Short mmCIF file of C-alpha atoms and ligand atoms in Angstrom, two decimals:
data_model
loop_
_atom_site.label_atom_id
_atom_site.label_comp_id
_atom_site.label_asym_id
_atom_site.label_seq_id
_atom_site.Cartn_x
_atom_site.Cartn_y
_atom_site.Cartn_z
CA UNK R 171 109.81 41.70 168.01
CA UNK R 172 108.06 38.08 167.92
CA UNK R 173 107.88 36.09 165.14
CA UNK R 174 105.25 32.98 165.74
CA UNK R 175 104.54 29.69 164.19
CA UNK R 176 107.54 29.66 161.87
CA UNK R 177 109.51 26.42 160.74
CA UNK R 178 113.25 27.22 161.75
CA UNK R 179 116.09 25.67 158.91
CA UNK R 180 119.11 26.01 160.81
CA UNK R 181 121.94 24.95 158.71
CA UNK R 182 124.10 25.95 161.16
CA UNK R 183 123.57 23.01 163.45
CA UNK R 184 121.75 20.79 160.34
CA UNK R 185 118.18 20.99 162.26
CA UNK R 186 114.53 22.36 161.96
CA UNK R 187 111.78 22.60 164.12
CA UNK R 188 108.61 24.58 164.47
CA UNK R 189 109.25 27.56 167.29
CA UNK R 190 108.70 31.26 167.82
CA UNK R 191 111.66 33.68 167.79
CA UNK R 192 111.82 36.63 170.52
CA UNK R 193 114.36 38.99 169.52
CA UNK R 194 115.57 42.13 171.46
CA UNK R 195 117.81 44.93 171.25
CA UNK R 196 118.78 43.64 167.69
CA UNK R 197 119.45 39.61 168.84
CA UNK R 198 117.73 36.52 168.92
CA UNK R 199 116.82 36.96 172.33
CA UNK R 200 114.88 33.30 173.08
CA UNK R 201 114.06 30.63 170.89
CA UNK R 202 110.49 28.52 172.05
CA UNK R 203 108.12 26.61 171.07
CA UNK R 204 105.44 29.28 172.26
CA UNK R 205 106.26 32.59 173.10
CA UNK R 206 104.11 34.78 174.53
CA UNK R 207 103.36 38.03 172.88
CA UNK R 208 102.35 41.08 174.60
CA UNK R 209 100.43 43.62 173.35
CA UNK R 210 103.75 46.02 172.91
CA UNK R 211 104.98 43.41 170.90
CA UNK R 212 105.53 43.75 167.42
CA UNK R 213 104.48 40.43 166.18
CA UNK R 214 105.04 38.66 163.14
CA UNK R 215 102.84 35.80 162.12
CA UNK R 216 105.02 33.24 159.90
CA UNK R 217 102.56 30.61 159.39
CA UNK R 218 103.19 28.59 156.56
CA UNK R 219 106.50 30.10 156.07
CA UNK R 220 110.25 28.92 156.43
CA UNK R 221 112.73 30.96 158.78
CA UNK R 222 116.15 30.67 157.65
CA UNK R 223 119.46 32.95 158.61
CA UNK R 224 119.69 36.01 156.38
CA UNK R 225 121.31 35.12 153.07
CA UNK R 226 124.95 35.91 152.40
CA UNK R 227 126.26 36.80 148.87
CA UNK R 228 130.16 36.15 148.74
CA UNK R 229 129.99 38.05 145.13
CA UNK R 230 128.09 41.04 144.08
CA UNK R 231 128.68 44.18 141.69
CA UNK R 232 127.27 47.50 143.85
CA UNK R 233 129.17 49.67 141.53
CA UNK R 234 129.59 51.95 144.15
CA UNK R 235 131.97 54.38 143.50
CA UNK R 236 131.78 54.83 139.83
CA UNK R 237 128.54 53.53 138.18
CA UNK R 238 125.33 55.10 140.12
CA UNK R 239 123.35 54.37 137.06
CA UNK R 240 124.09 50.97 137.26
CA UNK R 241 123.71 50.52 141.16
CA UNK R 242 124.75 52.25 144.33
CA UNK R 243 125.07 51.08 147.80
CA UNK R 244 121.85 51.90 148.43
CA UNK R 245 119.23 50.24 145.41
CA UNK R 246 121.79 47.25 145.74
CA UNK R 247 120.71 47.07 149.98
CA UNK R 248 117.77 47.16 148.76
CA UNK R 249 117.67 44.60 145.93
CA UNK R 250 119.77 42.59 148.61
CA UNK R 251 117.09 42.58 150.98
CA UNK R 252 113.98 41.47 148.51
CA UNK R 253 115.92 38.55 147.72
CA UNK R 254 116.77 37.89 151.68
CA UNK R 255 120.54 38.71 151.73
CA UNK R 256 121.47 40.28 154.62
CA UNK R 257 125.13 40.52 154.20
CA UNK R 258 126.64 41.45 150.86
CA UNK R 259 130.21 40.99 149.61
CA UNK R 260 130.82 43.44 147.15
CA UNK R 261 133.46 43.22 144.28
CA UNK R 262 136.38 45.93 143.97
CA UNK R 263 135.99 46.13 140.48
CA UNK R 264 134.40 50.05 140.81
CA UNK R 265 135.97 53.25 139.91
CA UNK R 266 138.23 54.36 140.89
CA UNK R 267 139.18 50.33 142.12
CA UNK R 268 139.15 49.64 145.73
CA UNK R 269 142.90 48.86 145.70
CA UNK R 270 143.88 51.75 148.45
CA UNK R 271 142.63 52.47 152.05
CA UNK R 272 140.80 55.65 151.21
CA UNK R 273 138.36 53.97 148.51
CA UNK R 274 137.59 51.15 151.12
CA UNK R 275 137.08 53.21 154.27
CA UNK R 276 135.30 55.63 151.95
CA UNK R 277 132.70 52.57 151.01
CA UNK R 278 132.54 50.63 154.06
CA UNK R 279 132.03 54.82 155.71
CA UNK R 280 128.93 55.12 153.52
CA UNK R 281 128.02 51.45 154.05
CA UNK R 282 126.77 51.78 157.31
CA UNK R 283 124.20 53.79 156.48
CA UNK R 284 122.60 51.11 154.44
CA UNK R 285 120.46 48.73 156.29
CA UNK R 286 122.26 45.58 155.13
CA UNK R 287 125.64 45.14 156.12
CA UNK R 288 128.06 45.39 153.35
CA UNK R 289 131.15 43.79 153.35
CA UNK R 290 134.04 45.04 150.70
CA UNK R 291 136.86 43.02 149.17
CA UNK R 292 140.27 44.95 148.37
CA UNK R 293 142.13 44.00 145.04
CA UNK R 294 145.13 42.01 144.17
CA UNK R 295 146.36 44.40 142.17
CA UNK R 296 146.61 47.74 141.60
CA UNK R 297 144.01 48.94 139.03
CA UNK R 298 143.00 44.99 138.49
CA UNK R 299 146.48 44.99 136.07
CA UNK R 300 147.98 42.35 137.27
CA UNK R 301 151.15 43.84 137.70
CA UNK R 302 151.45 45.77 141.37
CA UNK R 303 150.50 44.39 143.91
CA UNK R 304 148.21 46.26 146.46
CA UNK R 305 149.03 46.33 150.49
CA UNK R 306 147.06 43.72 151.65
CA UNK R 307 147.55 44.13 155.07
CA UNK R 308 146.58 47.89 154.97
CA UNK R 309 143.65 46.72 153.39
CA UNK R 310 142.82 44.10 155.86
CA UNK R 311 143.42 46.56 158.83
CA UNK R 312 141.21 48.80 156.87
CA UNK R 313 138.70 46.60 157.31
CA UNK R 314 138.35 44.42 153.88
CA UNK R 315 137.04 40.63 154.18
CA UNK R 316 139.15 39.15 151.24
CA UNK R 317 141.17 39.83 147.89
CA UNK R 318 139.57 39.59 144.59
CA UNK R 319 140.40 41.10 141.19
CA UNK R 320 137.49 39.80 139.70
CA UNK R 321 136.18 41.07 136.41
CA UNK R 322 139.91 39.94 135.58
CA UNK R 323 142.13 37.12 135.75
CA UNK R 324 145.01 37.29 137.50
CA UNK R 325 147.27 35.73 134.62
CA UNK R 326 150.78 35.51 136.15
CA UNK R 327 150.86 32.63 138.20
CA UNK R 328 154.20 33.79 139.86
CA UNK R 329 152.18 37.09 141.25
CA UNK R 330 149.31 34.85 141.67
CA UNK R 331 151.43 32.46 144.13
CA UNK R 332 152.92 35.31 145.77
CA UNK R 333 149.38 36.57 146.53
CA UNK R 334 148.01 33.20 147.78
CA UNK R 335 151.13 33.63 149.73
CA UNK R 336 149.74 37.08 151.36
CA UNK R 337 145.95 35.97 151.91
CA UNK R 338 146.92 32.73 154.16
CA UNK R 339 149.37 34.95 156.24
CA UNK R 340 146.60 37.21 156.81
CA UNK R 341 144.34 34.15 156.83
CA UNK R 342 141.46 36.23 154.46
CA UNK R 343 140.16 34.22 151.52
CA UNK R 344 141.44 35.24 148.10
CA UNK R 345 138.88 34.71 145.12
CA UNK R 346 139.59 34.09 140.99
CA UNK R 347 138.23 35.05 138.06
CA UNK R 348 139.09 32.35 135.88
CA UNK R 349 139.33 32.84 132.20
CA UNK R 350 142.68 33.18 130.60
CA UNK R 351 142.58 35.99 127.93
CA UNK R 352 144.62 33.97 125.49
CA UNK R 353 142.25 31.57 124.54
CA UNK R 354 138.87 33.95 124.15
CA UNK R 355 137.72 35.84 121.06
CA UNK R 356 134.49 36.95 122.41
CA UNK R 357 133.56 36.94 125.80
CA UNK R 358 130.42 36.12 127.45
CA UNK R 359 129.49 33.50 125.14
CA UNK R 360 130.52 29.59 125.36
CA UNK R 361 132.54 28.57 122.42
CA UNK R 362 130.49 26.06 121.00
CA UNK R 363 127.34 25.50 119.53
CA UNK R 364 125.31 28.19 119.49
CA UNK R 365 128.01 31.06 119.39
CA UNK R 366 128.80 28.97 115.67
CA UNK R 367 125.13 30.14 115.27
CA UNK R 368 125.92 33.82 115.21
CA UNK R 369 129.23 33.24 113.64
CA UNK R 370 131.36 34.31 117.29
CA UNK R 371 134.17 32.30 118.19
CA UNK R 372 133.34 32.86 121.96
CA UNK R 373 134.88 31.55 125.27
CA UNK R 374 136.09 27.98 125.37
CA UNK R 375 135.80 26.13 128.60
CA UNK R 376 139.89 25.37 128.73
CA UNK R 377 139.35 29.16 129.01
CA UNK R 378 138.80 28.21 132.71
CA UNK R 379 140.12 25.16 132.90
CA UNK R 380 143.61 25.59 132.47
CA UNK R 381 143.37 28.38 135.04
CA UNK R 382 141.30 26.67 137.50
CA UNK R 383 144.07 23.43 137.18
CA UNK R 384 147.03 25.79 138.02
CA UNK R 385 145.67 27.55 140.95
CA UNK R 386 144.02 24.52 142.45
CA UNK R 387 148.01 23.77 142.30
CA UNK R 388 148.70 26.99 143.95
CA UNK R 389 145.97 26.70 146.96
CA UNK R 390 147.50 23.21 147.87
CA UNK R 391 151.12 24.84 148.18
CA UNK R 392 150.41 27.77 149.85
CA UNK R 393 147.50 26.93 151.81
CA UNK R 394 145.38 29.90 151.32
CA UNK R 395 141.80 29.45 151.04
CA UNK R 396 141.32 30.04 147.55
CA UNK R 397 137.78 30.80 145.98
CA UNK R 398 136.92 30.20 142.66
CA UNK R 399 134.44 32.18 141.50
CA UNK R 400 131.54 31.50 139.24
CA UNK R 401 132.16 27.59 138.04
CA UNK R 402 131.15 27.13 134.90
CA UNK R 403 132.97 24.04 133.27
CA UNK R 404 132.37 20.32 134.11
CA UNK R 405 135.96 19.78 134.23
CA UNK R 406 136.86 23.01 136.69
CA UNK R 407 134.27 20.96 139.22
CA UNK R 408 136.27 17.78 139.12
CA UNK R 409 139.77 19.71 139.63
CA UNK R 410 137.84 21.16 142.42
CA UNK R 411 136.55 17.71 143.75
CA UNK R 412 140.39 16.74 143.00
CA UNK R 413 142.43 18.99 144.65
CA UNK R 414 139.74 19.22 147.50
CA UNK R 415 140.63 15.67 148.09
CA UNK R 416 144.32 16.17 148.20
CA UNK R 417 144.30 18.85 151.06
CA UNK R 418 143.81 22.10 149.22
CA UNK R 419 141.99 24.85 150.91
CA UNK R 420 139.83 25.54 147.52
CA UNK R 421 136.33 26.37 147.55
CA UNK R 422 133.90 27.61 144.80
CA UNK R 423 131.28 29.36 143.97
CA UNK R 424 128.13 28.21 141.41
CA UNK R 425 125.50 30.72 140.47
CA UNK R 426 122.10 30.76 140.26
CA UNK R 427 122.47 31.33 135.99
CA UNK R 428 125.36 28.68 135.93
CA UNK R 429 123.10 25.95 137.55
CA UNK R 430 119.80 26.68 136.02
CA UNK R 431 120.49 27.89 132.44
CA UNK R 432 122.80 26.69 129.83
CA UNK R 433 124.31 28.39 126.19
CA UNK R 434 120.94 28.03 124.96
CA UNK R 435 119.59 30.94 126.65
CA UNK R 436 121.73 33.15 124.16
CA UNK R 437 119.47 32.48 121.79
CA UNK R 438 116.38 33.09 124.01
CA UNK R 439 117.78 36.25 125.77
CA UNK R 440 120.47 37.88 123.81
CA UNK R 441 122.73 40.32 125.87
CA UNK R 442 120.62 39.34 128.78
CA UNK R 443 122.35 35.64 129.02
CA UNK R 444 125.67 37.38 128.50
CA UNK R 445 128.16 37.06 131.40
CA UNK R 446 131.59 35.80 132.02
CA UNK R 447 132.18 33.01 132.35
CA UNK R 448 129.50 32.36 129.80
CA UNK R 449 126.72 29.57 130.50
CA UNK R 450 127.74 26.21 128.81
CA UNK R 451 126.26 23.29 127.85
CA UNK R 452 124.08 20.82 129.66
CA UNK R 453 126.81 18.61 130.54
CA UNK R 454 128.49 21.49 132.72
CA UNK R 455 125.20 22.70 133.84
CA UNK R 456 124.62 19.18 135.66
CA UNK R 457 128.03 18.93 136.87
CA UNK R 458 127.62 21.81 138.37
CA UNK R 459 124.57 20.77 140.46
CA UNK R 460 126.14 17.24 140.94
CA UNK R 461 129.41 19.71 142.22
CA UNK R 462 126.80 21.16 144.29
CA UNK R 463 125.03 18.14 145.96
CA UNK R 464 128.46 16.52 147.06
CA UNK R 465 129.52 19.02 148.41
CA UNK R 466 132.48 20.07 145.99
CA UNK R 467 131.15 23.56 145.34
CA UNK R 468 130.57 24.78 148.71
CA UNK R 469 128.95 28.61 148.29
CA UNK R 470 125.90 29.87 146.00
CA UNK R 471 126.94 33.81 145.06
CA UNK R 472 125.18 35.68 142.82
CA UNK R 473 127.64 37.21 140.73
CA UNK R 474 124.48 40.17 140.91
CA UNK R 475 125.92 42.37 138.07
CA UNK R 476 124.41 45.56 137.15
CA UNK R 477 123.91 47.05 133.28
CA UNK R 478 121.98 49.23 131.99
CA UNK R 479 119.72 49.14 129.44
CA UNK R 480 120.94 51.36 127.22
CA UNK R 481 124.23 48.77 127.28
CA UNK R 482 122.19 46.01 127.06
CA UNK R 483 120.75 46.93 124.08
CA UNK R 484 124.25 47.21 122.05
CA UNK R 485 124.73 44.04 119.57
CA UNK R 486 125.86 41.16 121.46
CA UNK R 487 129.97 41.75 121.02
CA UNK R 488 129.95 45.22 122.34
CA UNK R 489 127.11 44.58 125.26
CA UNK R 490 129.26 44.54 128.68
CA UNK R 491 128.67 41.29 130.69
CA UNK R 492 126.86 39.94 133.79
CA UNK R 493 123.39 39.90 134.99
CA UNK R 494 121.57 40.57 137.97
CA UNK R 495 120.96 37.93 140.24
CA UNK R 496 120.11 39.19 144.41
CA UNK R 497 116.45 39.14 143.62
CA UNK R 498 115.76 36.00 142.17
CA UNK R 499 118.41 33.60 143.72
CA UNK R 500 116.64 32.32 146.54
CA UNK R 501 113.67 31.31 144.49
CA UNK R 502 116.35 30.00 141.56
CA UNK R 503 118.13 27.77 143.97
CA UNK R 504 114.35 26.35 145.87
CA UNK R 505 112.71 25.71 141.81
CA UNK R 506 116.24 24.41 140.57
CA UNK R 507 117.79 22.34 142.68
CA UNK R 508 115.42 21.71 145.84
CA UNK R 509 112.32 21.02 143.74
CA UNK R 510 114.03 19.27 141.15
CA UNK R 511 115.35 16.75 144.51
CA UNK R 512 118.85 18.02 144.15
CA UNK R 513 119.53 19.47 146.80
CA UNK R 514 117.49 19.64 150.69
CA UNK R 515 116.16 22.86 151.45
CA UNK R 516 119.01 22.67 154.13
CA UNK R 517 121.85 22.03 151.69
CA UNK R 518 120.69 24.96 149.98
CA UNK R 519 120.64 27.11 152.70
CA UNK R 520 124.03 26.01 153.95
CA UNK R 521 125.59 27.17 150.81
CA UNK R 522 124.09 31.03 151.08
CA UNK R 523 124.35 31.04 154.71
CA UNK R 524 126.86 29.22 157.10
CA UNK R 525 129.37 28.42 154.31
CA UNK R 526 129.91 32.22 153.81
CA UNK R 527 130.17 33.12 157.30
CA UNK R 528 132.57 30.93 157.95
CA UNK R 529 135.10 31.00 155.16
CA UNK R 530 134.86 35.09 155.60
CA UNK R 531 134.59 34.97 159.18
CA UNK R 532 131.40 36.46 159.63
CA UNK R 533 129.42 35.73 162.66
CA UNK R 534 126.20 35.19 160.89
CA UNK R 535 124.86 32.78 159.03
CA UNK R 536 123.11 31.18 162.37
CA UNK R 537 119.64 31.25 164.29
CA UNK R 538 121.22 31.01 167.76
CA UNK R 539 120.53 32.44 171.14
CA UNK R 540 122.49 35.54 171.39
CA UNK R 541 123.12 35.11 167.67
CA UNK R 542 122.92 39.04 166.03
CA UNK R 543 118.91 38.95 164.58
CA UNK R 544 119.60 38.35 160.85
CA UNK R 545 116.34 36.37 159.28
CA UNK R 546 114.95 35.68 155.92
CA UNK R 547 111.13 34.22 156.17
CA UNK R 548 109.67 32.85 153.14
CA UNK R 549 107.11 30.48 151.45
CA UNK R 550 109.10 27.85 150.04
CA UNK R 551 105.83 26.76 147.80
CA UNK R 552 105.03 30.26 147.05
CA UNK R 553 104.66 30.36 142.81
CA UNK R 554 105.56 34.01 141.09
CA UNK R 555 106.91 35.61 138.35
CA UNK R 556 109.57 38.51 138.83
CA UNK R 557 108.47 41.38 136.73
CA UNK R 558 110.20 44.40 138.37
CA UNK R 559 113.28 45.34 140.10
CA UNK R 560 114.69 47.23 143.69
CA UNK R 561 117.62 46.87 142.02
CA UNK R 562 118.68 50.58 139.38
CA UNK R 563 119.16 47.45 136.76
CA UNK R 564 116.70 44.91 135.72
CA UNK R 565 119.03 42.69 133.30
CA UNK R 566 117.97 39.26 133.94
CA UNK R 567 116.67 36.61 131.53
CA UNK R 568 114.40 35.36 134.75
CA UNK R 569 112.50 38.51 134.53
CA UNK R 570 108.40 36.64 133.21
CA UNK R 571 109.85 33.01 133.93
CA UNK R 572 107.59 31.30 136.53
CA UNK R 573 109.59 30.76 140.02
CA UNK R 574 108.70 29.15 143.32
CA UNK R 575 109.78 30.32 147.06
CA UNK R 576 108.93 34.06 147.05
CA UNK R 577 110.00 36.24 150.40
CA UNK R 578 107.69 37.48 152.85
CA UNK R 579 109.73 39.39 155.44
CA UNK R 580 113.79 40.40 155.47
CA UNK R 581 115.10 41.34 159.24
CA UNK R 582 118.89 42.57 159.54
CA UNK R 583 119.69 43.66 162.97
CA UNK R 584 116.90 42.98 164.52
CA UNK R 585 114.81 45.27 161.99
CA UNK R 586 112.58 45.19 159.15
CA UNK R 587 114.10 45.52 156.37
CA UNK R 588 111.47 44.59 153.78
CA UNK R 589 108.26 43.06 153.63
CA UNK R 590 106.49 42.04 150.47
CA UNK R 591 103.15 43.33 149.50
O1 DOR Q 238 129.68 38.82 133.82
C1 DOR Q 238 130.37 39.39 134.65
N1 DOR Q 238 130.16 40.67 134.97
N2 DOR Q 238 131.35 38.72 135.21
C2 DOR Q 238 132.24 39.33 136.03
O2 DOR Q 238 133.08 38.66 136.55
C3 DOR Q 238 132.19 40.78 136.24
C4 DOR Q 238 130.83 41.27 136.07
C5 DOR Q 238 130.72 42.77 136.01
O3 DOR Q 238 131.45 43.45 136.76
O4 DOR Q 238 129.90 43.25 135.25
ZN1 ZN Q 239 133.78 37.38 137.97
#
């Protein structure tokens, strides 16, 4: 395959340049600034359009085992590779939980089938109880890229330590729900203005705080390279920016919702602007994207969370949380932060590409000679409005909203994986 006339990001090495790509036997085989194409060839004409690495989601719901009317393996690959993912990490928070060696081999068995490559955390603890803890070296020989009971908090910081303690020996990131129980009525909505409105108490922000502070605490003594997951408070971004500063292996995730929406959208969007941690206020929202452009927050993750409608349409207490995000990220971060002179379209890229290869130790994330052929091309300037789904869900409160950067063409392996019409 040839791709011609594209503008390479590479945020990899921090460059772009206009060149053709050749790629063979599922890798970049030569990178030019004119390659011949013979007649053989299939050729791809990405005029006009940017060519990043395939996108890389640190944090996504598949449901697979346990919910297939929610999502499987397979309508999540696919979702995954409209929105230009071509690597998923996928929660453990399915059913039965992937806390034992036969649920993950059985998922990453069926993975391969798919024609994204799925990647599959293991839990902390057994049955995300936060009691037992599971064998994370088992899980790690089985083939599981990091730890994660997420969904839950892990609220015993002794276990929690001991954990940390587990993940750096077997040098695999481990990654934190952050919301201590004790302090929320009502999940999935900020506590604050508008969940007053309804007459909820909600989810304060020292919600997350307090458990961001003590395992920020727990990174820097142990080392381990400790992810927390969906930011959603000013304050968790400066303990980040803090204990970043002090040596602490921390990193964290911001999603597209958390940087582009704020508690407001309750009132817009219902159950659809329901997820934990629950969008905040302004002041977080910016903090966030300020987070984002110094570099504090280091990945974008989607946090891509499947419902149904049916569940969706329960009254706003009894409506599970999360949203679905692979399809509309891209285009989120290029009309949020890019356009809005946040962020470089490079910056952007670095956080859904190269910063999740290397904190999971993927070798993607790159355009390189001899690099494996993982590609996203898209118009950057491209305006539309997502109105349907590849994904089994379509919970989103972007679903009508007007978006820029749309993708053209999604290659994993070397292969087509989906081309818009
Ligand atoms: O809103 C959320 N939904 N947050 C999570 O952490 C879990 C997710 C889910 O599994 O639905
Ligand atoms: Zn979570």
């Amino acid at each position: 395959m040839i791709i011609k006339n594209g503008l390479l990001v590479n945020p990899d090495t921090n460059t772009s340049c206009k060149a053709d790509i050749r790629i063979k036997n599922g890798i970049i085989d030569e990178i030019n600034s004119d390659i011949p194409a013979a007649s053989s060839d299939e050729c791809i004409d990405a005029e006009g359009l940017t060519i990043s690495p395939g996108l890389i989601d640190t944090h996504a719901h598949f449901r697979d085992p346990g919910f297939p009317h929610k999502e499987t393996l397979h309508t999540g690959s696919l979702a995954a590779a409209k929105g230009g993912f071509t690597s998923v990490i996928c929660m453990a928070n399915t059913s039965p939980t992937v806390d034992s060696v036969p649920v993950l081999q059985d998922i990453l068995e069926r993975a391969k089938n798919e024609d994204i490559r799925i990647f599959q955390t293991g839990t902390v603890s057994h049955g995300l109880k936060g009691k037992v803890p599971t064998d994370m070296t088992a899980l790690k020989e089985a083939g599981a890229c990091g730890f994660t009971d997420d969904g839950i908090p892990v609220t015993d910081a002794s276990f929690c330590y001991k954990a940390m303690q587990e993940a750096a020996a077997l040098d695999l990131p481990i990654s934190l729900h952050e919301e201590d129980p004790a302090f929320i009525q009502n999940n999935g909505i900020n506590h604050g203005k508008i969940s007053s409105q309804i007459g909820l108490y909600g989810s304060p922000a020292i919600a997350e705080e307090s458990l961001v502070a003590r395992d920020c605490m727990l990174a820097l003594r142990t080392g381990a390279h400790v992810v927390i997951q969906h930011i959603s408070s000013k304050y968790s971004v400066e303990l980040v920016r803090t204990f970043k500063n002090m040596g602490a292996n921390v990193h964290a995730e911001a999603t597209p919702h958390h940087f582009s929406l704020t508690e407001d959208a309750v009132s817009v969007h219902g159950t659809l602007a329901k997820m934990n941690p629950p969008l905040r206020t302004e002041e977080d929202r910016l903090a966030i994207i300020q987070g984002l452009a110094d570099g504090t927050i280091d990945i974008i993750a989607t946090d891509h969370a499947p419902h149904s409608a049916l569940e969706k349409e329960k009254p706003f207490p009894d409506a599970p949380s999360g949203i679905i995000g692979l399809e509309t990220a891209l285009a989120l971060g290029i009309t949020t932060l890019v356009r809005e002179g946040h962020l470089s379209l490079t910056e952007l890229l670095e956080k859904m590409t190269i910063n999740p290869a290397r904190l999971y130790h993927l070798p993607y994330g790159k355009i390189a000679k001899g690099s494996p052929a993982d590609l996203v091309l898209f118009d950057p300037k491209e305006l539309w409005i997502p109105k349907e789904y590849l994904s089994l869900s379509s919970n989103s409160p972007f679903t009508g909203r007007e978006l820029y950067g749309k993708v053209r063409y999604t290659i994993c392996r070397g292969k087509l994986v989906y081309t818009a019409s």
